[in-house]
Short mmCIF file of C-alpha atoms in Angstrom, two decimals:
data_model
loop_
_atom_site.label_atom_id
_atom_site.label_comp_id
_atom_site.label_asym_id
_atom_site.label_seq_id
_atom_site.Cartn_x
_atom_site.Cartn_y
_atom_site.Cartn_z
CA MET A 1 137.28 184.12 107.17
CA THR A 2 134.69 183.18 104.55
CA LYS A 3 133.62 179.56 104.51
CA LEU A 4 134.85 177.34 101.70
CA LEU A 5 132.75 174.96 99.61
CA ILE A 6 134.41 171.90 98.11
CA GLY A 7 132.48 169.57 95.85
CA SER A 8 133.38 166.11 94.59
CA ALA A 9 132.57 165.08 91.02
CA ALA A 10 134.25 161.65 90.84
CA GLY A 11 135.24 158.87 93.20
CA PHE A 12 137.19 156.59 90.89
CA SER A 13 138.41 156.18 87.33
CA GLY A 14 135.35 155.41 85.23
CA ASP A 15 132.90 157.23 87.50
CA ARG A 16 129.87 158.98 86.02
CA THR A 17 130.67 161.97 83.84
CA ASP A 18 127.39 163.81 84.45
CA ALA A 19 128.03 164.25 88.18
CA ALA A 20 129.96 167.52 88.02
CA ARG A 21 127.28 169.79 86.56
CA PRO A 22 124.83 169.58 89.53
CA VAL A 23 127.74 169.96 91.96
CA VAL A 24 129.03 173.10 90.27
CA ASP A 25 125.54 174.59 89.89
CA THR A 26 124.76 173.95 93.56
CA MET A 27 127.99 175.60 94.72
CA ILE A 28 127.30 178.65 92.56
CA ARG A 29 123.78 178.88 93.97
CA LEU A 30 125.11 178.62 97.55
CA GLY A 31 127.65 181.37 96.80
CA GLY A 32 131.11 182.08 98.16
CA PRO A 33 134.54 180.60 97.47
CA ALA A 34 134.47 177.05 96.13
CA ALA A 35 136.63 174.31 94.62
CA LEU A 36 135.84 171.18 92.65
CA ILE A 37 137.74 167.91 92.96
CA PHE A 38 137.83 164.76 90.83
CA GLU A 39 139.34 161.70 92.54
CA THR A 40 140.11 159.10 89.88
CA LEU A 41 143.07 157.00 91.05
CA ALA A 42 143.33 153.60 92.65
CA GLU A 43 146.61 151.78 93.11
CA ARG A 44 146.17 149.49 90.11
CA THR A 45 144.62 152.32 88.05
CA LEU A 46 147.91 154.19 88.18
CA ALA A 47 149.92 151.11 87.21
CA LEU A 48 147.69 150.59 84.18
CA ALA A 49 148.11 154.26 83.31
CA GLN A 50 151.89 153.81 83.42
CA LEU A 51 151.59 150.92 80.96
CA ALA A 52 149.38 153.05 78.70
CA LYS A 53 151.99 155.82 78.75
CA GLN A 54 154.75 153.36 77.87
CA ALA A 55 152.72 152.32 74.83
CA ASP A 56 151.84 155.91 73.89
CA PRO A 57 153.75 158.88 75.40
CA ASP A 58 150.67 161.09 74.94
CA ALA A 59 148.45 158.73 76.97
CA GLY A 60 148.54 157.71 80.62
CA TYR A 61 146.01 160.15 82.09
CA GLU A 62 142.37 159.49 83.02
CA PRO A 63 140.66 158.00 79.93
CA LEU A 64 137.44 159.93 80.68
CA LEU A 65 139.23 163.26 81.20
CA VAL A 66 137.51 165.01 78.29
CA ASP A 67 134.05 163.73 79.28
CA MET A 68 134.57 164.78 82.88
CA VAL A 69 135.98 168.25 82.34
CA SER A 70 134.30 169.50 79.17
CA PRO A 71 130.79 170.05 80.60
CA ILE A 72 131.92 172.33 83.44
CA LEU A 73 135.25 173.87 82.38
CA GLY A 74 133.77 177.12 81.11
CA THR A 75 131.51 177.58 84.13
CA CYS A 76 134.35 176.91 86.57
CA LEU A 77 136.62 179.42 84.81
CA GLU A 78 133.85 182.01 84.73
CA HIS A 79 133.03 181.64 88.44
CA ARG A 80 136.65 181.20 89.60
CA ILE A 81 136.05 177.69 90.91
CA PRO A 82 139.43 175.93 90.79
CA ILE A 83 139.53 172.29 89.71
CA VAL A 84 141.87 169.96 91.59
CA SER A 85 142.34 166.36 90.57
CA ASN A 86 144.64 163.37 90.35
CA PHE A 87 143.31 162.62 86.84
CA GLY A 88 146.82 163.27 85.57
CA ALA A 89 147.66 159.70 86.70
CA ALA A 90 150.92 158.72 84.94
CA ASN A 91 150.96 161.77 82.67
CA PRO A 92 149.83 164.98 84.42
CA ALA A 93 151.51 167.18 81.81
CA GLY A 94 149.65 165.33 79.05
CA ALA A 95 146.36 165.85 80.89
CA ALA A 96 147.14 169.56 81.26
CA ARG A 97 147.82 169.90 77.55
CA ARG A 98 144.55 168.10 76.77
CA ILE A 99 142.60 170.51 79.01
CA HIS A 100 144.23 173.44 77.23
CA ARG A 101 142.90 172.00 73.96
CA ILE A 102 139.40 171.64 75.47
CA ALA A 103 139.47 175.31 76.48
CA ALA A 104 140.60 176.33 73.00
CA GLU A 105 137.94 174.18 71.33
CA GLN A 106 135.26 175.81 73.50
CA GLY A 107 136.58 179.33 72.90
CA LEU A 108 137.36 179.87 76.57
CA ARG A 109 140.08 182.05 78.05
CA VAL A 110 143.42 180.32 78.48
CA PRO A 111 143.33 178.64 81.90
CA ARG A 112 146.30 178.64 84.26
CA ILE A 113 147.01 174.94 84.68
CA ALA A 114 149.54 173.73 87.24
CA VAL A 115 151.02 170.25 87.27
CA VAL A 116 152.19 168.68 90.52
CA SER A 117 155.26 166.42 90.30
CA GLY A 118 157.42 164.41 92.65
CA ASP A 119 155.29 161.30 93.06
CA ASP A 120 156.74 159.41 90.09
CA ILE A 121 160.03 157.77 91.11
CA ALA A 122 160.49 155.48 88.11
CA ASP A 123 163.71 157.23 87.05
CA ALA A 124 167.21 155.95 87.84
CA ALA A 125 167.44 157.90 91.10
CA GLY A 126 164.08 156.57 92.22
CA GLN A 127 165.02 152.99 91.38
CA ALA A 128 168.25 153.37 93.36
CA LEU A 129 166.20 154.56 96.31
CA LEU A 130 163.90 151.56 96.01
CA GLN A 131 166.84 149.18 95.62
CA ALA A 132 168.31 150.49 98.86
CA GLU A 133 164.99 150.11 100.65
CA LEU A 134 163.81 146.77 99.25
CA GLY A 135 167.12 144.96 98.74
CA GLU A 136 166.59 141.62 97.01
CA ARG A 137 162.85 142.22 96.85
CA PHE A 138 163.44 144.87 94.17
CA GLU A 139 163.39 143.14 90.76
CA ALA A 140 165.11 145.62 88.47
CA ASP A 141 164.65 143.47 85.37
CA ARG A 142 160.87 143.28 85.91
CA PHE A 143 160.34 146.81 87.22
CA VAL A 144 157.48 148.76 85.59
CA CYS A 145 156.82 151.84 87.72
CA ALA A 146 156.72 153.28 91.22
CA ASN A 147 154.85 156.18 92.76
CA VAL A 148 154.92 157.82 96.16
CA TYR A 149 151.84 159.14 97.92
CA ILE A 150 152.59 162.84 98.28
CA GLY A 151 150.50 165.41 100.13
CA ALA A 152 148.71 168.72 99.76
CA GLN A 153 151.54 171.26 99.97
CA ALA A 154 152.19 171.60 96.23
CA ILE A 155 148.45 171.80 95.50
CA ALA A 156 148.07 174.67 97.95
CA ASP A 157 151.14 176.42 96.56
CA ALA A 158 149.76 176.17 93.02
CA LEU A 159 146.38 177.58 94.03
CA ARG A 160 148.03 180.46 95.89
CA ALA A 161 149.99 181.17 92.71
CA GLY A 162 146.74 181.57 90.81
CA ALA A 163 146.09 178.16 89.26
CA ASP A 164 142.64 177.60 87.77
CA ILE A 165 143.31 173.88 87.53
CA VAL A 166 145.77 171.71 89.44
CA VAL A 167 146.59 168.38 87.81
CA CYS A 168 148.22 165.75 89.98
CA GLY A 169 149.35 162.17 89.77
CA ARG A 170 149.64 160.09 92.92
CA VAL A 171 148.74 162.48 95.70
CA ALA A 172 146.87 161.04 98.66
CA ASP A 173 143.13 161.17 98.01
CA PRO A 174 142.23 163.45 100.97
CA SER A 175 145.00 165.86 99.97
CA LEU A 176 142.86 166.94 97.00
CA THR A 177 140.55 168.57 99.55
CA LEU A 178 143.19 169.67 102.04
CA GLY A 179 145.07 171.58 99.32
CA PRO A 180 142.25 174.06 98.56
CA ALA A 181 141.59 174.44 102.31
CA LEU A 182 145.24 175.28 102.98
CA ALA A 183 145.25 177.82 100.17
CA HIS A 184 141.99 179.43 101.28
CA PHE A 185 142.47 179.58 105.06
CA GLY A 186 146.25 179.99 105.14
CA TRP A 187 146.81 177.34 107.81
CA ALA A 188 150.34 176.38 108.83
CA MET A 189 151.52 172.92 107.81
CA ASP A 190 151.82 171.97 111.49
CA ASP A 191 148.34 173.11 112.51
CA TRP A 192 147.53 169.45 113.07
CA ASP A 193 143.92 169.71 114.24
CA ARG A 194 142.82 171.84 111.28
CA LEU A 195 144.78 169.69 108.85
CA ALA A 196 143.17 166.57 110.27
CA ARG A 197 139.65 168.00 109.96
CA ALA A 198 140.15 168.98 106.34
CA THR A 199 141.77 165.61 105.68
CA MET A 200 138.73 163.76 106.98
CA ALA A 201 136.50 166.07 104.93
CA GLY A 202 138.58 164.90 101.97
CA HIS A 203 138.14 161.30 103.08
CA LEU A 204 134.37 161.79 102.92
CA LEU A 205 134.60 163.35 99.45
CA GLU A 206 137.17 161.04 97.89
CA CYS A 207 134.76 158.25 96.96
CA GLY A 208 132.13 160.51 95.42
CA ALA A 209 128.63 159.06 95.86
CA GLN A 210 129.68 156.60 98.54
CA VAL A 211 128.77 159.21 101.17
CA THR A 212 125.46 160.13 99.52
CA GLY A 213 123.92 156.66 99.31
CA GLY A 214 126.03 154.82 96.76
CA TYR A 215 127.60 151.56 98.02
CA PHE A 216 125.27 151.99 101.00
CA ALA A 217 121.78 151.11 99.74
CA ASP A 218 120.29 147.85 101.02
CA PRO A 219 116.53 147.72 100.25
CA GLY A 220 114.36 147.32 103.33
CA TYR A 221 117.31 147.92 105.62
CA LYS A 222 119.06 151.04 104.31
CA ASP A 223 116.76 152.60 101.73
CA VAL A 224 118.05 155.42 99.51
CA PRO A 225 115.65 157.64 97.52
CA ASP A 226 116.21 157.91 93.75
CA LEU A 227 119.59 156.18 93.75
CA ALA A 228 119.49 156.21 89.94
CA HIS A 229 120.15 159.95 90.09
CA VAL A 230 122.33 160.06 93.19
CA GLY A 231 123.89 163.45 93.87
CA TYR A 232 127.56 163.91 94.68
CA PRO A 233 128.80 165.44 97.94
CA ILE A 234 129.67 169.02 98.84
CA ILE A 235 131.30 170.08 102.10
CA GLU A 236 131.05 173.53 103.69
CA MET A 237 134.15 174.17 105.81
CA ASP A 238 134.80 176.94 108.31
CA GLU A 239 138.10 178.42 109.45
CA SER A 240 138.45 175.86 112.26
CA GLY A 241 138.35 173.01 109.74
CA ASP A 242 135.01 171.75 111.06
CA PHE A 243 132.55 171.10 108.28
CA VAL A 244 129.02 170.29 107.20
CA ILE A 245 128.51 167.76 104.42
CA GLY A 246 125.58 167.83 102.00
CA LYS A 247 125.06 167.06 98.33
CA SER A 248 124.22 168.59 95.00
CA GLU A 249 120.57 169.44 94.30
CA PRO A 250 118.18 168.55 92.79
CA THR A 251 119.39 164.97 92.82
CA GLY A 252 118.64 161.66 94.49
CA GLY A 253 120.54 159.98 97.27
CA VAL A 254 120.80 160.85 100.94
CA VAL A 255 123.30 162.30 103.38
CA ASP A 256 122.63 161.23 106.95
CA THR A 257 124.60 160.14 109.99
CA ARG A 258 124.66 156.54 108.72
CA THR A 259 126.16 157.34 105.31
CA VAL A 260 128.69 159.68 106.89
CA LYS A 261 129.78 157.22 109.58
CA GLU A 262 130.16 154.43 107.02
CA GLN A 263 132.40 156.56 104.83
CA LEU A 264 134.36 157.96 107.79
CA LEU A 265 135.32 154.38 108.68
CA TYR A 266 135.94 153.28 105.08
CA GLU A 267 139.48 151.93 104.66
CA LEU A 268 140.38 153.22 108.12
CA HIS A 269 142.72 150.76 109.85
CA ASP A 270 142.77 152.72 113.12
CA PRO A 271 140.18 155.44 113.91
CA ALA A 272 142.67 157.08 116.27
CA ALA A 273 145.50 157.13 113.71
CA TYR A 274 144.54 157.56 110.07
CA LEU A 275 147.91 157.95 108.37
CA THR A 276 148.25 160.39 105.49
CA PRO A 277 151.25 162.30 104.07
CA ASP A 278 149.94 165.53 105.64
CA VAL A 279 148.80 164.56 109.13
CA ILE A 280 147.72 161.65 111.33
CA ALA A 281 143.98 162.12 111.84
CA ASP A 282 142.16 160.95 114.95
CA ILE A 283 138.37 160.53 114.77
CA SER A 284 138.03 158.57 118.01
CA GLN A 285 136.24 161.55 119.63
CA ALA A 286 134.46 162.86 116.52
CA GLU A 287 130.80 163.80 116.66
CA VAL A 288 128.47 163.31 113.70
CA THR A 289 125.22 165.30 113.94
CA GLN A 290 122.21 165.53 111.65
CA LEU A 291 121.42 169.24 111.16
CA GLY A 292 118.57 168.78 108.67
CA PRO A 293 117.68 166.93 105.49
CA ASN A 294 120.94 166.01 103.72
CA ARG A 295 123.03 168.13 106.09
CA VAL A 296 125.39 166.50 108.60
CA SER A 297 128.07 168.19 110.68
CA VAL A 298 131.34 166.55 111.70
CA THR A 299 133.26 167.98 114.66
CA GLY A 300 135.77 166.86 117.28
CA ILE A 301 138.48 165.56 114.93
CA LYS A 302 142.02 165.84 116.25
CA GLY A 303 145.36 165.75 114.49
CA HIS A 304 148.86 164.51 115.28
CA PRO A 305 152.22 165.24 113.58
CA ARG A 306 152.53 163.74 110.13
CA PRO A 307 154.45 160.47 109.57
CA SER A 308 158.20 160.61 108.98
CA HIS A 309 157.90 158.29 105.98
CA LEU A 310 155.76 158.17 102.83
CA LYS A 311 154.18 155.11 101.26
CA ALA A 312 155.41 154.00 97.83
CA ASN A 313 153.80 151.46 95.52
CA ILE A 314 156.05 149.48 93.17
CA PHE A 315 154.72 147.50 90.22
CA SER A 316 156.58 144.82 88.30
CA GLU A 317 155.79 142.48 85.44
CA GLY A 318 153.73 139.56 86.70
CA GLY A 319 153.33 137.30 83.69
CA TRP A 320 149.96 136.45 82.18
CA PHE A 321 146.44 136.12 83.57
CA ALA A 322 143.93 133.83 81.86
CA GLU A 323 140.22 133.65 82.61
CA ALA A 324 137.38 131.55 81.16
CA GLU A 325 133.70 130.87 81.93
CA ILE A 326 130.98 128.44 80.83
CA SER A 327 127.34 128.06 81.96
CA TYR A 328 125.16 125.09 82.82
CA ALA A 329 121.41 125.23 83.49
CA GLY A 330 118.54 122.91 84.38
CA PRO A 331 118.42 119.76 86.53
CA GLY A 332 121.89 118.60 87.56
CA ALA A 333 123.54 121.86 86.49
CA GLY A 334 125.64 122.02 89.64
CA ALA A 335 126.94 118.48 89.17
CA ARG A 336 127.74 119.12 85.51
CA ALA A 337 129.62 122.31 86.35
CA LYS A 338 131.61 120.47 88.99
CA LEU A 339 132.41 117.70 86.48
CA ALA A 340 133.69 120.36 84.07
CA MET A 341 135.88 121.73 86.87
CA ASP A 342 137.27 118.26 87.58
CA ILE A 343 138.05 117.77 83.87
CA LEU A 344 140.05 121.00 83.75
CA ARG A 345 142.00 119.97 86.83
CA ALA A 346 142.80 116.60 85.28
CA ARG A 347 143.78 118.08 81.90
CA LEU A 348 145.91 120.92 83.32
CA PRO A 349 147.85 119.62 86.33
CA GLN A 350 150.67 122.09 85.61
CA LEU A 351 148.42 125.10 86.38
CA ARG A 352 147.19 126.41 89.71
CA ILE A 353 143.60 127.23 88.81
CA ARG A 354 141.10 129.24 90.81
CA PHE A 355 137.52 127.92 90.34
CA ASP A 356 134.18 129.52 91.17
CA LEU A 357 130.75 127.96 90.81
CA ILE A 358 128.82 131.20 90.38
CA GLY A 359 125.30 130.53 91.64
CA VAL A 360 126.60 128.07 94.22
CA SER A 361 129.76 129.56 95.73
CA SER A 362 132.16 132.28 94.61
CA VAL A 363 132.51 135.41 96.75
CA PHE A 364 133.41 133.63 99.97
CA ASP A 365 135.99 131.22 98.53
CA ASN A 366 139.71 131.80 98.07
CA ASP A 367 142.30 130.86 95.46
CA ASP A 368 143.10 127.48 96.99
CA GLY A 369 139.53 126.26 96.52
CA GLY A 370 139.11 125.35 100.17
CA GLY A 371 135.57 126.69 100.25
CA LEU A 372 134.43 124.63 97.28
CA ALA A 373 135.94 121.49 98.76
CA GLN A 374 133.87 121.92 101.90
CA LEU A 375 130.56 122.53 100.14
CA PRO A 376 127.89 119.93 100.91
CA ALA A 377 127.32 117.76 97.82
CA SER A 378 123.58 118.33 98.21
CA ARG A 379 124.05 122.09 97.68
CA VAL A 380 125.92 121.52 94.42
CA GLN A 381 123.37 118.92 93.27
CA ALA A 382 120.45 121.29 93.95
CA ALA A 383 121.81 124.12 91.80
CA THR A 384 119.98 124.60 88.48
CA ASP A 385 121.73 127.73 87.13
CA VAL A 386 125.53 127.73 87.46
CA ARG A 387 128.38 129.52 85.71
CA LEU A 388 131.80 127.94 86.09
CA ARG A 389 134.63 130.46 86.23
CA ALA A 390 138.26 129.39 86.03
CA ALA A 391 141.32 131.64 86.27
CA CYS A 392 145.09 131.21 86.47
CA ALA A 393 148.34 133.18 86.25
CA HIS A 394 151.60 132.00 84.69
CA GLU A 395 154.87 133.51 83.54
CA ASP A 396 154.58 131.93 80.10
CA ARG A 397 151.83 133.18 77.81
CA ALA A 398 151.41 129.91 75.93
CA THR A 399 151.08 127.95 79.17
CA ALA A 400 148.46 130.35 80.59
CA ALA A 401 146.56 130.15 77.30
CA LEU A 402 145.97 126.43 77.83
CA LEU A 403 143.19 127.24 80.31
CA PRO A 404 140.85 129.13 77.92
CA ARG A 405 141.59 126.56 75.20
CA GLU A 406 140.65 123.61 77.43
CA LEU A 407 137.54 125.33 78.75
CA ASN A 408 136.43 126.13 75.21
CA ALA A 409 136.87 122.45 74.34
CA LEU A 410 134.24 121.59 76.97
CA TYR A 411 131.61 122.52 74.38
CA THR A 412 131.92 119.06 72.83
CA CYS A 413 134.30 117.26 75.18
CA GLY A 414 132.65 118.11 78.49
CA PRO A 415 129.37 117.65 80.35
CA ALA A 416 126.00 118.05 78.63
CA GLY A 417 124.50 121.43 77.94
CA GLY A 418 127.48 123.75 78.40
CA GLY A 419 127.24 127.16 76.70
CA GLY A 420 128.03 130.86 76.81
CA VAL A 421 131.81 130.46 76.84
CA ARG A 422 133.80 133.64 77.37
CA THR A 423 137.59 133.80 77.61
CA SER A 424 140.21 136.50 78.12
CA MET A 425 143.98 136.90 78.41
CA ARG A 426 145.92 139.89 79.71
CA THR A 427 149.26 140.81 81.19
CA ARG A 428 149.51 140.93 84.93
CA LEU A 429 151.25 143.31 87.30
CA ASN A 430 152.64 142.42 90.71
CA ALA A 431 152.47 145.08 93.40
CA THR A 432 154.49 145.68 96.51
CA SER A 433 154.72 148.61 98.89
CA CYS A 434 157.36 150.15 101.10
CA LEU A 435 158.00 153.27 103.14
CA LEU A 436 160.50 155.92 102.06
CA PRO A 437 161.98 158.73 104.14
CA ARG A 438 160.00 161.92 103.58
CA ASP A 439 163.09 163.98 102.86
CA ALA A 440 163.99 161.64 99.98
CA VAL A 441 160.93 162.82 98.06
CA SER A 442 160.51 166.29 96.59
CA GLU A 443 157.11 167.61 95.51
CA GLN A 444 156.58 170.79 93.53
CA PHE A 445 154.36 172.37 90.90
CA ALA A 446 154.87 174.10 87.56
CA PHE A 447 152.54 175.82 85.15
CA VAL A 448 152.01 174.23 81.74
CA ASP A 449 151.71 176.53 78.73
CA ALA A 450 148.85 176.18 76.27
#
């Protein structure tokens, strides 16, 4: 069986839109069957997309869809490189219709675009299912949306049916890679070792440049050449599911055993049991080997039968989130910022406010302010460039809005030399998760006409 190339052109919503062209060109140059994936969904990304769709029925898909797809659509259609992505988010059919318009605008042939459904369980039947599972934890009056992580089966079915593009919502990230592998190699859905290998290949691809030097570089410790032009990853998979990972050329970045091991372990709670809708992958005996410059093989991955349940994320209205910042500089800046913080606490006792003294302490603290309370006074006194950040959440908009108003008033009512105030207000979503029986969820695909 001919090897399969799969390239990644995005690792999150908002990723670079010039990444796809070098990936597609490299795969064409290497020759043979290939597929291109865009991974653009995080848990909160999908909830925000659901809100966008509620405001506008034509919205709710990846905001950068046009910028991502337009540069390579014609080339992919010409070279029969299918595109598989979750950029459909809350509105896969809307994304499909938009891609049809891109093709028409560019004078391309009409692509066969399949939409995968089954993940969105916001309808009455889905809410009843969640009510039964969550009991009192399910707040029907505040419910916004819910999506189930579905797997690769419908993607593979769509590709076997001749899809040029497969648009998904909430499929598991690695399933974007497993789907093309299933369609190409014809593996059975209980061929656990092969499914696990392709799933971990997908895990390496799902974050885009994270496996080619992005989110890895640490000057003097983990140097990465030409990170400004980092290339995105491409895997070369054989019939066994084993694979070699490289990157698009000519680009910057690096693929070596360190970048691959970091990404293999990324978000992995148990290396012997990585749970996905398709398979439980086990990398406890995996071998990662450098074959040459920017070429690393991964072998020895095992698979176990897939879980009996699927993960669902449920989002509900969470009130309002307010945020405000002000800067202090020069001698005594730390003390003045702390005085401003104390003023806000005294003026707003009804709010639970998170404070950060950026430049003194922020990343390592938590919402209860325990870290700030334990800071040595000398450290605060020594700071000469500090930005005070304050944030709170509240059910009532007017109450939450008191925080930015009071911080703004520090211009003339607070410590000396405050400036650079910035404030924001936005609605907030609460998230919870649960497991649903697999047989309660149905996934399928359908073609969308131009």
